[in-house]
Short mmCIF file of C-alpha atoms and ligand atoms in Angstrom, two decimals:
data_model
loop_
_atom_site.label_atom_id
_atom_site.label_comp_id
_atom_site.label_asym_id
_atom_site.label_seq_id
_atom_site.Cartn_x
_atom_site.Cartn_y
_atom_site.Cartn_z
CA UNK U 1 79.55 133.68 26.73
CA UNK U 2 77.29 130.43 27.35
CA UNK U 3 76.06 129.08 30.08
CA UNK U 4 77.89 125.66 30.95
CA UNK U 5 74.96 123.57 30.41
CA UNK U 6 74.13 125.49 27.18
CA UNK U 7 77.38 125.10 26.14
CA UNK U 8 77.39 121.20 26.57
CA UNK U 9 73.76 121.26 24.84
CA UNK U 10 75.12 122.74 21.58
CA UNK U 11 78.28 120.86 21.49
CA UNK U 12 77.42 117.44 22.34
CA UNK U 13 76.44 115.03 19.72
CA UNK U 14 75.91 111.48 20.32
CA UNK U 15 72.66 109.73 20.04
CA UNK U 16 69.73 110.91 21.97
CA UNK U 17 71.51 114.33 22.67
CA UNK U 18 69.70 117.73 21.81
CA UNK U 19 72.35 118.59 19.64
CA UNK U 20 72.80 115.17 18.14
CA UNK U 21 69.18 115.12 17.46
CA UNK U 22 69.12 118.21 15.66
CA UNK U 23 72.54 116.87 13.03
CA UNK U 24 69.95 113.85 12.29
CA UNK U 25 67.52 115.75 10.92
CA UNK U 26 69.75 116.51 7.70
CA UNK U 27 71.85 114.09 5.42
CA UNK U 28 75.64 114.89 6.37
CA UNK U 29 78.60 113.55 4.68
CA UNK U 30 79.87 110.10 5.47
CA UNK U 31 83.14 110.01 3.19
CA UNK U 32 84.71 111.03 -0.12
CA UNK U 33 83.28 109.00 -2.86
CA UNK U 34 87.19 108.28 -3.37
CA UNK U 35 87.28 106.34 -0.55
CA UNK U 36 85.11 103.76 -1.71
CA UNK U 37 86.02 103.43 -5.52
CA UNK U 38 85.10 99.73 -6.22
CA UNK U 39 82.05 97.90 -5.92
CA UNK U 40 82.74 95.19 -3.48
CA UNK U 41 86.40 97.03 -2.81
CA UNK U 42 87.50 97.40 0.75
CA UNK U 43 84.98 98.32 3.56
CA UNK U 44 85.65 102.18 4.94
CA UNK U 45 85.81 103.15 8.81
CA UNK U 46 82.86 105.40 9.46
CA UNK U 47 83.06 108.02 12.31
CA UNK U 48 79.87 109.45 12.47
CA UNK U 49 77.84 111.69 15.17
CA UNK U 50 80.02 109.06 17.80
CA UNK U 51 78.77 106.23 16.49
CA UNK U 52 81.01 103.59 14.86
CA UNK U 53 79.94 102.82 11.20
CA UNK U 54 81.34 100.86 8.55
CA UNK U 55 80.89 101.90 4.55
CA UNK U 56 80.95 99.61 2.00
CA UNK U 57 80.30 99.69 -1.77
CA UNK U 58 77.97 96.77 -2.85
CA UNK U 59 78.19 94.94 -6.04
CA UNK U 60 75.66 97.08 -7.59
CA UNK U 61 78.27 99.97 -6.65
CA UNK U 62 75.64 101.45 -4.31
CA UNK U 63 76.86 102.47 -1.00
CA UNK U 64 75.97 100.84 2.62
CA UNK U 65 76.25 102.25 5.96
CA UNK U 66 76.14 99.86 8.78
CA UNK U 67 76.91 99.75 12.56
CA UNK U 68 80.58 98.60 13.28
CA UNK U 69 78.99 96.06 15.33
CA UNK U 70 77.80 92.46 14.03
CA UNK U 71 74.52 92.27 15.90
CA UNK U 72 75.41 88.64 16.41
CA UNK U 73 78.16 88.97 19.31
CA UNK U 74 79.50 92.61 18.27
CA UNK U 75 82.38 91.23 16.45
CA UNK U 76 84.11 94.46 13.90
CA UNK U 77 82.57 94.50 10.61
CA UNK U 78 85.09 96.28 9.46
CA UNK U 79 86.77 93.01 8.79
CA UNK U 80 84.02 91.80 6.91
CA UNK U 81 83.55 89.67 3.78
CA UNK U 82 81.96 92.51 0.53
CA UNK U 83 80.90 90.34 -1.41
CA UNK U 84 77.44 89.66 -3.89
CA UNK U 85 75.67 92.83 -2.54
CA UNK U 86 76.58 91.85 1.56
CA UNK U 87 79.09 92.20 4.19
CA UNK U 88 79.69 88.98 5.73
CA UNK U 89 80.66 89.20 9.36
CA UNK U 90 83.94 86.76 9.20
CA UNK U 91 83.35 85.59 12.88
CA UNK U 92 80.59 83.28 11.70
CA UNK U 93 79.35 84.27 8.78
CA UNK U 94 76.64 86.11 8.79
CA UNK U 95 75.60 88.59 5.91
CA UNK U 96 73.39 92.07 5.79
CA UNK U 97 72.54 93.98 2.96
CA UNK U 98 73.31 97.19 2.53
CA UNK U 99 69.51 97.93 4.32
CA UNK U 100 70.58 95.87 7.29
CA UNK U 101 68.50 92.85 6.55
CA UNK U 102 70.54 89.64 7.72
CA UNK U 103 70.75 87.38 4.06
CA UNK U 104 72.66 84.66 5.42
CA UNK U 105 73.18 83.15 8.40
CA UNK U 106 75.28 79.82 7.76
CA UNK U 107 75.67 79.38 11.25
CA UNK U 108 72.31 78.16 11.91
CA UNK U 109 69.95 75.25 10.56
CA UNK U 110 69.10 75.97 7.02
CA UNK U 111 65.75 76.18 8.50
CA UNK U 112 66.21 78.53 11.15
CA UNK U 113 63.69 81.67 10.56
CA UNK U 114 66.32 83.57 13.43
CA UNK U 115 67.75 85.49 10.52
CA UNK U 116 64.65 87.04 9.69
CA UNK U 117 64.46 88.11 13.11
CA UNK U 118 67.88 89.95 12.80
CA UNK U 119 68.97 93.33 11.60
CA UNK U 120 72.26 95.45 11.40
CA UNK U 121 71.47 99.43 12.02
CA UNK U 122 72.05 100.57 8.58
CA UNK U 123 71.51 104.25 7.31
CA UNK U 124 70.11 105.18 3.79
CA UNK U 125 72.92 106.94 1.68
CA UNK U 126 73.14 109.02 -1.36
CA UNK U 127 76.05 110.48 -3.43
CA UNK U 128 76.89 113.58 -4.77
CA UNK U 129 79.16 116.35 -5.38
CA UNK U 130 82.27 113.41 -4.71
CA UNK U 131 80.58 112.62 -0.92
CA UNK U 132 78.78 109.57 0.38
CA UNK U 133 76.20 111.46 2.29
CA UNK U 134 73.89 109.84 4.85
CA UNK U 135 70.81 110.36 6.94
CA UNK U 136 70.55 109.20 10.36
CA UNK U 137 66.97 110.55 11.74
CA UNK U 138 63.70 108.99 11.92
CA UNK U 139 62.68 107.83 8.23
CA UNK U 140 59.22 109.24 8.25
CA UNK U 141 61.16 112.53 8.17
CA UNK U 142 63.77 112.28 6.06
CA UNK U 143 64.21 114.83 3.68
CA UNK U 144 65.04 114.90 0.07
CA UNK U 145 69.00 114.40 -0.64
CA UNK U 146 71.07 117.67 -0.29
CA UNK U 147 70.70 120.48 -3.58
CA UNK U 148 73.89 122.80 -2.69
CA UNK U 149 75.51 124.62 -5.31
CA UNK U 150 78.79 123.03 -5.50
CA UNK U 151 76.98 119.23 -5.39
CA UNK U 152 75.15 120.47 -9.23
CA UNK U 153 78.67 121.74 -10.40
CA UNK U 154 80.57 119.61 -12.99
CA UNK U 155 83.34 117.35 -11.61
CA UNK U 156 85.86 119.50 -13.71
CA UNK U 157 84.84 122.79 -12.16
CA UNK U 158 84.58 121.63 -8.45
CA UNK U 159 87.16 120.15 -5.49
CA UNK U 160 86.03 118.56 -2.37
CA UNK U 161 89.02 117.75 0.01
CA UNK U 162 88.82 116.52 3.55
CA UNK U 163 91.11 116.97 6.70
CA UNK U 164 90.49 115.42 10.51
CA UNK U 165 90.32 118.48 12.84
CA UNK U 166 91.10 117.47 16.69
CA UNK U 167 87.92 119.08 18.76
CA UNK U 168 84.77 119.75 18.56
CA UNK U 169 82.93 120.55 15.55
CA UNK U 170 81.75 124.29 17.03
CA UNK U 171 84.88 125.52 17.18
CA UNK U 172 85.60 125.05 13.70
CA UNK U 173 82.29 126.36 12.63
CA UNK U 174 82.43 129.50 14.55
CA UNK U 175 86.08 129.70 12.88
CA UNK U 176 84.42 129.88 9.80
CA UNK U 177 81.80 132.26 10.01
CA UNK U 178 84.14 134.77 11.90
CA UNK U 179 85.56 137.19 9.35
CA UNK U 180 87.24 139.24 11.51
CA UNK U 181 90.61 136.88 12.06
CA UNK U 182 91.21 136.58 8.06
CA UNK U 183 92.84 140.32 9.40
CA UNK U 184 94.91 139.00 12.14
CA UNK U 185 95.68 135.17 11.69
CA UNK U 186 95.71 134.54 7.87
CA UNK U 187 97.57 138.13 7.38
CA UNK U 188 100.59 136.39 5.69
CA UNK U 189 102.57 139.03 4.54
CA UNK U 190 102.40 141.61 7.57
CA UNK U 191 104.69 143.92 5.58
CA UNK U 192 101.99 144.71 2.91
CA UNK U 193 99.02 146.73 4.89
CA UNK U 194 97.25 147.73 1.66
CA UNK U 195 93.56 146.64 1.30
CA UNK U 196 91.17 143.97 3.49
CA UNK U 197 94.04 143.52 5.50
CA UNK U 198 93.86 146.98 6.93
CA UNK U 199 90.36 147.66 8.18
CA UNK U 200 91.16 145.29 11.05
CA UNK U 201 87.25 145.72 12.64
CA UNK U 202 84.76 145.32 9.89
CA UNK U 203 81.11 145.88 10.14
CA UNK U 204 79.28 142.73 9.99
CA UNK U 205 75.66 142.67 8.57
CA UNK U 206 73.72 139.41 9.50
CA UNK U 207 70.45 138.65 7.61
CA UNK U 208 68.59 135.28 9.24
CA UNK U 209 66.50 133.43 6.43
CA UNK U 210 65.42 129.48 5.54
CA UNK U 211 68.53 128.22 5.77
CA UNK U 212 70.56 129.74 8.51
CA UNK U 213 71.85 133.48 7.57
CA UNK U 214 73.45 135.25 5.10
CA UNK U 215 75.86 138.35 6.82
CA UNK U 216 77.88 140.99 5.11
CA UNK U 217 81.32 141.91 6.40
CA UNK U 218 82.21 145.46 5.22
CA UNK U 219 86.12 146.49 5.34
CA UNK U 220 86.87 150.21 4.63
CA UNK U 221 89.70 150.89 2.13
CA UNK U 222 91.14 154.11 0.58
CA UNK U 223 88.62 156.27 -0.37
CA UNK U 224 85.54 155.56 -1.20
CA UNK U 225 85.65 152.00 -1.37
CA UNK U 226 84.76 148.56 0.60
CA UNK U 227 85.71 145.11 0.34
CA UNK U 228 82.45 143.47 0.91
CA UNK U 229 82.14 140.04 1.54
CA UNK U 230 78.91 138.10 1.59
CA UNK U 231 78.89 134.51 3.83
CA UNK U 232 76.56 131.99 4.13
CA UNK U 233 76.19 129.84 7.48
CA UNK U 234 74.07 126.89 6.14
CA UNK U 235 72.05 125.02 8.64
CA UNK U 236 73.48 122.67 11.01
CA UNK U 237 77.94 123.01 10.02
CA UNK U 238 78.24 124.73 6.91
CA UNK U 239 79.82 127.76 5.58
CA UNK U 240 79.67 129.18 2.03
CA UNK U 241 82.72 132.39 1.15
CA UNK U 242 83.29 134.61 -1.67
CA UNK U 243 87.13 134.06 -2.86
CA UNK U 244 86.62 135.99 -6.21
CA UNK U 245 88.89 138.87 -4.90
CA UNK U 246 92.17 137.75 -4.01
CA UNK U 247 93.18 137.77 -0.33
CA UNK U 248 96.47 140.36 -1.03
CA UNK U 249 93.78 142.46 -2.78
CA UNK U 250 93.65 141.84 -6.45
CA UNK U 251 91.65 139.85 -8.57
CA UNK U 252 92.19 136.05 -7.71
CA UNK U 253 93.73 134.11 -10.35
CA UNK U 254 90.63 131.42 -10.91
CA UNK U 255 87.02 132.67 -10.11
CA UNK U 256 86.40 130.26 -7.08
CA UNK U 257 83.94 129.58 -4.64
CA UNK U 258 85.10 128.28 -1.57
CA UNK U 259 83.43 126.47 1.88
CA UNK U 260 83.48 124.09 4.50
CA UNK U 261 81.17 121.38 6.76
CA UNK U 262 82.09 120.58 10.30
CA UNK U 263 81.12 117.28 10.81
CA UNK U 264 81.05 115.91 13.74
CA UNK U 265 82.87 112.27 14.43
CA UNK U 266 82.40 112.76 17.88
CA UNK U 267 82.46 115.43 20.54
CA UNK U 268 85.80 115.95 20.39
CA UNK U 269 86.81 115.56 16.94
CA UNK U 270 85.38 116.68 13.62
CA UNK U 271 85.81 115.72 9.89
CA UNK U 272 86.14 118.80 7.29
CA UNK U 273 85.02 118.83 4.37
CA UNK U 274 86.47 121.68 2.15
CA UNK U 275 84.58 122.40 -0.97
CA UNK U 276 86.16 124.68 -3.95
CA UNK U 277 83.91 125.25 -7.09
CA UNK U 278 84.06 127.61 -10.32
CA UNK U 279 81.36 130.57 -10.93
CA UNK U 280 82.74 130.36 -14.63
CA UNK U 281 81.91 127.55 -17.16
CA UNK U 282 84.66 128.61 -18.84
CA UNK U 283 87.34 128.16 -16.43
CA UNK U 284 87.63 124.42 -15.27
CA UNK U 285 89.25 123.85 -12.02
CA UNK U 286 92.60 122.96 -13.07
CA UNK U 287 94.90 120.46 -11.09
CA UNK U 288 97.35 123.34 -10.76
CA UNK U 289 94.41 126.06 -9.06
CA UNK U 290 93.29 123.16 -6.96
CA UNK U 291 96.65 122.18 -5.65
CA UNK U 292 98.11 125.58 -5.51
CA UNK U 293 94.62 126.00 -3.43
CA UNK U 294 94.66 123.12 -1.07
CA UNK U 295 98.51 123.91 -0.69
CA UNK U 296 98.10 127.91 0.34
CA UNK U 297 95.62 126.31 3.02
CA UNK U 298 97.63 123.67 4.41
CA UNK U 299 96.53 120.53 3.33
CA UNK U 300 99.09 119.91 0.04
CA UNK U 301 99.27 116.25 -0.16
CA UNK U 302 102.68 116.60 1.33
CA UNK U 303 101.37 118.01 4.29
CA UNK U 304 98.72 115.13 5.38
CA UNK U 305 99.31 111.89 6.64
CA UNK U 306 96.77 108.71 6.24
CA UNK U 307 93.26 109.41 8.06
CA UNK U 308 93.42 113.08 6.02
CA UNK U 309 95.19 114.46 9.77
CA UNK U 310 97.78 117.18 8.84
CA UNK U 311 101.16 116.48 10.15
CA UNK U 312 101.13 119.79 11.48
CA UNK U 313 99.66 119.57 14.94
CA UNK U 314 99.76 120.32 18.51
CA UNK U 315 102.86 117.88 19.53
CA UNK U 316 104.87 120.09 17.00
CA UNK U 317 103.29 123.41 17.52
CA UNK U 318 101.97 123.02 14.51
CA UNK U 319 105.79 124.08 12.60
CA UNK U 320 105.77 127.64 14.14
CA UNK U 321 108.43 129.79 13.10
CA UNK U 322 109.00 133.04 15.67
CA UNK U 323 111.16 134.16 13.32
CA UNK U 324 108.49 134.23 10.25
CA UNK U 325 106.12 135.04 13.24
CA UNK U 326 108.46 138.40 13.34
CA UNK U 327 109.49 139.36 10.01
CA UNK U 328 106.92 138.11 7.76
CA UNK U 329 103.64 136.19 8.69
CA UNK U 330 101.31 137.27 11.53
CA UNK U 331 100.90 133.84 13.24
CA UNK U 332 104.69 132.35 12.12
CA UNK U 333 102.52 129.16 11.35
CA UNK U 334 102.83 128.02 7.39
CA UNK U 335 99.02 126.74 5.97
CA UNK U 336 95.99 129.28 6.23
CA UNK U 337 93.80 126.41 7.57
CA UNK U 338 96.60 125.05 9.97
CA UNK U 339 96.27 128.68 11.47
CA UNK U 340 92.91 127.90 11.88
CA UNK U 341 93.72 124.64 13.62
CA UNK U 342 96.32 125.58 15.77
CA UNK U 343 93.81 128.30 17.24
CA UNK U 344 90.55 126.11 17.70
CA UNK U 345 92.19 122.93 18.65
CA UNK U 346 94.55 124.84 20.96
CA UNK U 347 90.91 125.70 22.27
CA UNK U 348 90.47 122.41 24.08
CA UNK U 349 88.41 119.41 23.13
CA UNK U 350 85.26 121.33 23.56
CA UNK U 351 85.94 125.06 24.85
CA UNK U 352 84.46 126.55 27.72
CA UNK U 353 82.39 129.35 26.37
CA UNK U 354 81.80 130.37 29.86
CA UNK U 355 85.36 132.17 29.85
CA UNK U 356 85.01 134.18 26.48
CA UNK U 357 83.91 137.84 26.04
CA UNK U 358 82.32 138.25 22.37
CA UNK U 359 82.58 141.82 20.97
CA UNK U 360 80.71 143.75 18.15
CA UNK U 361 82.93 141.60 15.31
CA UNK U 362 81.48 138.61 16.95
CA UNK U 363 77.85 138.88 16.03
CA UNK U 364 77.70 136.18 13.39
CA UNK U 365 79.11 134.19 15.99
CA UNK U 366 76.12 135.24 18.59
CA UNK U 367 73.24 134.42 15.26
CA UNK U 368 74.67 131.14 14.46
CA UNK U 369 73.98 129.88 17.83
CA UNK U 370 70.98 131.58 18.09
CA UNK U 371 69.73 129.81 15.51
CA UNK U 372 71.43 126.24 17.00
CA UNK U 373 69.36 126.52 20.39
CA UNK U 374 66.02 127.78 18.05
CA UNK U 375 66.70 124.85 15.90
CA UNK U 376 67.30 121.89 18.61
CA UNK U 377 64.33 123.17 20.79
CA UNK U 378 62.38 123.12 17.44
CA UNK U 379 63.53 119.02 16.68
CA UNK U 380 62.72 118.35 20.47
CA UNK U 381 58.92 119.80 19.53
CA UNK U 382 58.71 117.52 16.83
CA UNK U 383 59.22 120.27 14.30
CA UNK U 384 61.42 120.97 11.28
CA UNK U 385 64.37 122.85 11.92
CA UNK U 386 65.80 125.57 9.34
CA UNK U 387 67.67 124.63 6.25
CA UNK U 388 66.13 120.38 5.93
CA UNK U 389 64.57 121.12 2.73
CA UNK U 390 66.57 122.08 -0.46
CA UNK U 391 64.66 124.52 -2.05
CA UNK U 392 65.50 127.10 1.00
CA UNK U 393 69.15 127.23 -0.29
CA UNK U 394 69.47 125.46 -3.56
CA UNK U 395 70.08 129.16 -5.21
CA UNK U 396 72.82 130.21 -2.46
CA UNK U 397 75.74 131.48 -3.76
CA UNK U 398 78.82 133.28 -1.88
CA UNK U 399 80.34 136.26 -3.28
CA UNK U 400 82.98 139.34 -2.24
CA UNK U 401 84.23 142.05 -4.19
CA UNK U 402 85.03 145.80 -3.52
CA UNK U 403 82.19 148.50 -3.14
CA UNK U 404 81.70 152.04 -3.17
CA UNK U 405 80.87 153.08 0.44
CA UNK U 406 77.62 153.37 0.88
CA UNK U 407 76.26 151.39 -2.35
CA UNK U 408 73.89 148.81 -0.76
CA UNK U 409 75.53 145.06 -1.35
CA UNK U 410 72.01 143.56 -1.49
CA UNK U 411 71.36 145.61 -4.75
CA UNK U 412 74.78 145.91 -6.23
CA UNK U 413 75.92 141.81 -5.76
CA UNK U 414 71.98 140.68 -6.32
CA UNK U 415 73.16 139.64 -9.55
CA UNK U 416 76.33 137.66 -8.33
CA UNK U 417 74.30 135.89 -4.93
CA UNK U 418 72.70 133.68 -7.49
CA UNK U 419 73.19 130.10 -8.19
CA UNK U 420 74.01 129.29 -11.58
CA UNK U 421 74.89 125.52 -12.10
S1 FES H 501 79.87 87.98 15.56
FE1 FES H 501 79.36 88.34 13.52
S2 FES H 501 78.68 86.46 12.77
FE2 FES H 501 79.17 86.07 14.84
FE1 FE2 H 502 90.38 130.93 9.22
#
């Protein structure tokens, strides 16, 4: 449990809040490079850390990330003009680049200096991996753009999908470092009780390093063996998994990779980014695995309406069926990742971690905010918190697969925990 003021200090993350501070330390993804596919195409709502942004491809076909708000008389620039490397503000007129500087100001004598007295917040961005990422922190400590895995994997061999998530962005984290529910919520065939599914309390083994922690869950099976599976919390909202082994306990179909980052829009609601990559150069991610994929999860194209929200959601009980519920699935709910949603938004907006009792399966849980309240107390002493610089996790890689008892994973996966795009 947290203390209510602790609780609000690593939830809350608007400008000049602890927590806040600590997401603008790294670049974080802005959009889906889909969502901005033509140089001067359509300016892009930005929802970022509760600040209202606006994204727009320039002509060069270089991204800009401005406030919402003309710094003229706050009119939306959402409505602006893209055009010749600008948005144009189409109250009066007035153009920034995509580093903020006003170009144009048409409104005022040609020989007004005013507009070189003028700026538009405006945040550097990069792109990679099919995301716009940006960094909003002081620029004398920005670090170099992000080096994960999945970003250096080829287009063909890699999926990056996003879905809106109503609540905070901590719930959904601590969703997905928590192995222990894949037993309980995602068990969706409760008549088969062979394998991960049945070792309902696994060990967890959590190893702090550069970037966040690595941790081990261990499931007993028959026998001898485990089902190992090695995570990855990545400093500030992002979680790495092994899905080599299937989850009904064979060998998955497609050698995969699989992950998410909570990003925050606000306090209350959070962006998703799903990632889904190949270990194998010689198995591209095919549209059928990544469909079949996104579909198993809950996010199928026919299940998401515009704004990438699922039409599953709390007004509709998000489509439970007591009847599945009773004779076949363990939550009733269809979508692994609508399980997920129905749980942590059903949560609250932010929940009260005052009210919750954490047990032994919880301790990933426990080190991931450990390492939170280490890292924001580090940004508030003007130091560097864990996992800014690439080279601390540029050779991460996820990985499960079944053990024999007692066969250290460190040793026997050592091979498998390497990057190799
Ligand atoms: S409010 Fe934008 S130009 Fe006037
Ligand atoms: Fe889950």
């Amino acid at each position: 449990m947290l203390l209510p003021a602790d609780n609000e200090k690593i939830t809350r993350v608007g400008p000049r809040t602890p927590c806040g501070e600590l997401f603008r330390r790294y670049w974080l993804p802005a959009a889906l490079s889909e969502e901005l596919p033509d140089a001067d195409g359509a300016p892009v709502r930005v929802r970022l850390l509760g600040e209202n942004l606006v994204a727009f491809r320039d002509g060069n076909g270089i991204v800009g990330l401005v406030d919402d708000a003309c710094p003229h008389r706050c009119a939306p620039m959402f409505f602006g003009r893209n055009e010749e490397c600008g948005l144009r503000c189409v109250y009066h007129g007035w153009k920034f680049d995509r580093h903020g500087a006003c170009t144009d100001m048409p409104s005022e004598p040609a020989d007004s200096l005013f507009k070189t007295k003028v700026r538009i917040t405006a945040y550097p961005t990069w792109e990679g991996g099919g995301v716009v990422w940006t960094y909003m922190g002081p620029p004398a400590l920005q670090p170099p753009p992000p080096d994960y895995e999945w970003i250096r994997t080829p287009a063909s061999h890699r999926f990056v999908s996003k879905t809106y998530e109503n609540c905070n962005w901590l719930q959904g984290l601590e969703g997905g470092i928590d192995t222990a529910h894949s037993s309980y919520a995602h068990r969706n065939d409760i008549t088969n009780t062979s394998l991960p599914r049945r070792d309902g309390h696994p060990r967890l083994e959590v190893e702090k390093n550069a970037y966040g922690y690595r941790y081990a869950s261990v499931r007993t099976l028959d026998g001898d063996e485990t089902y190992t599976r090695i995570y990855h919390y990545v400093m500030p909202a992002q979680q790495m998994r092994g899905a080599v082994t299937s989850r009904a306990g064979g060998r998955a179909k497609a050698p995969k990779l699989a992950g998410h980052l909570w990003i925050p829009r606000d306090d209350e609601t959070t962006y998703v980014y799903n990632t889904l990559w190949s270990y194998d150069p010689a198995y591209p991610l095919s549209e059928e695995i990544i469909w079949n994929h996104e579909r198993e999860c809950g996010r199928g194209k026919e299940h998401l309406l515009p704004g990438y929200k699922l039409k599953a959601d709390k007004e509709n009980d998000y489509f439970i069926d007591r009847e599945v519920q009773r004779t076949r699935t363990y939550t009733g709910i269809p979508g692994i990742n609508t399980q997920d949603y129905a749980l942590q938004e059903g949560m609250g907006p932010i929940c009260d971690r005052s009210r919750e009792h954490l047990g032994t399966s919880d301790a990933a849980i426990i080190a991931a905010r450990q390492l939170l309240f280490e890292a924001i107390d580090a940004v508030a002493r003007g130091e560097r918190p864990r996992g800014v610089d690439p080279a601390a996790y540029r050779e991460v890689r996820p990985y499960d697969d079944y053990l024999r008892a007692g066969r250290d994973w460190r040793t026997a996966f050592a091979p498998e925990l390497v990057a190799k795009w």
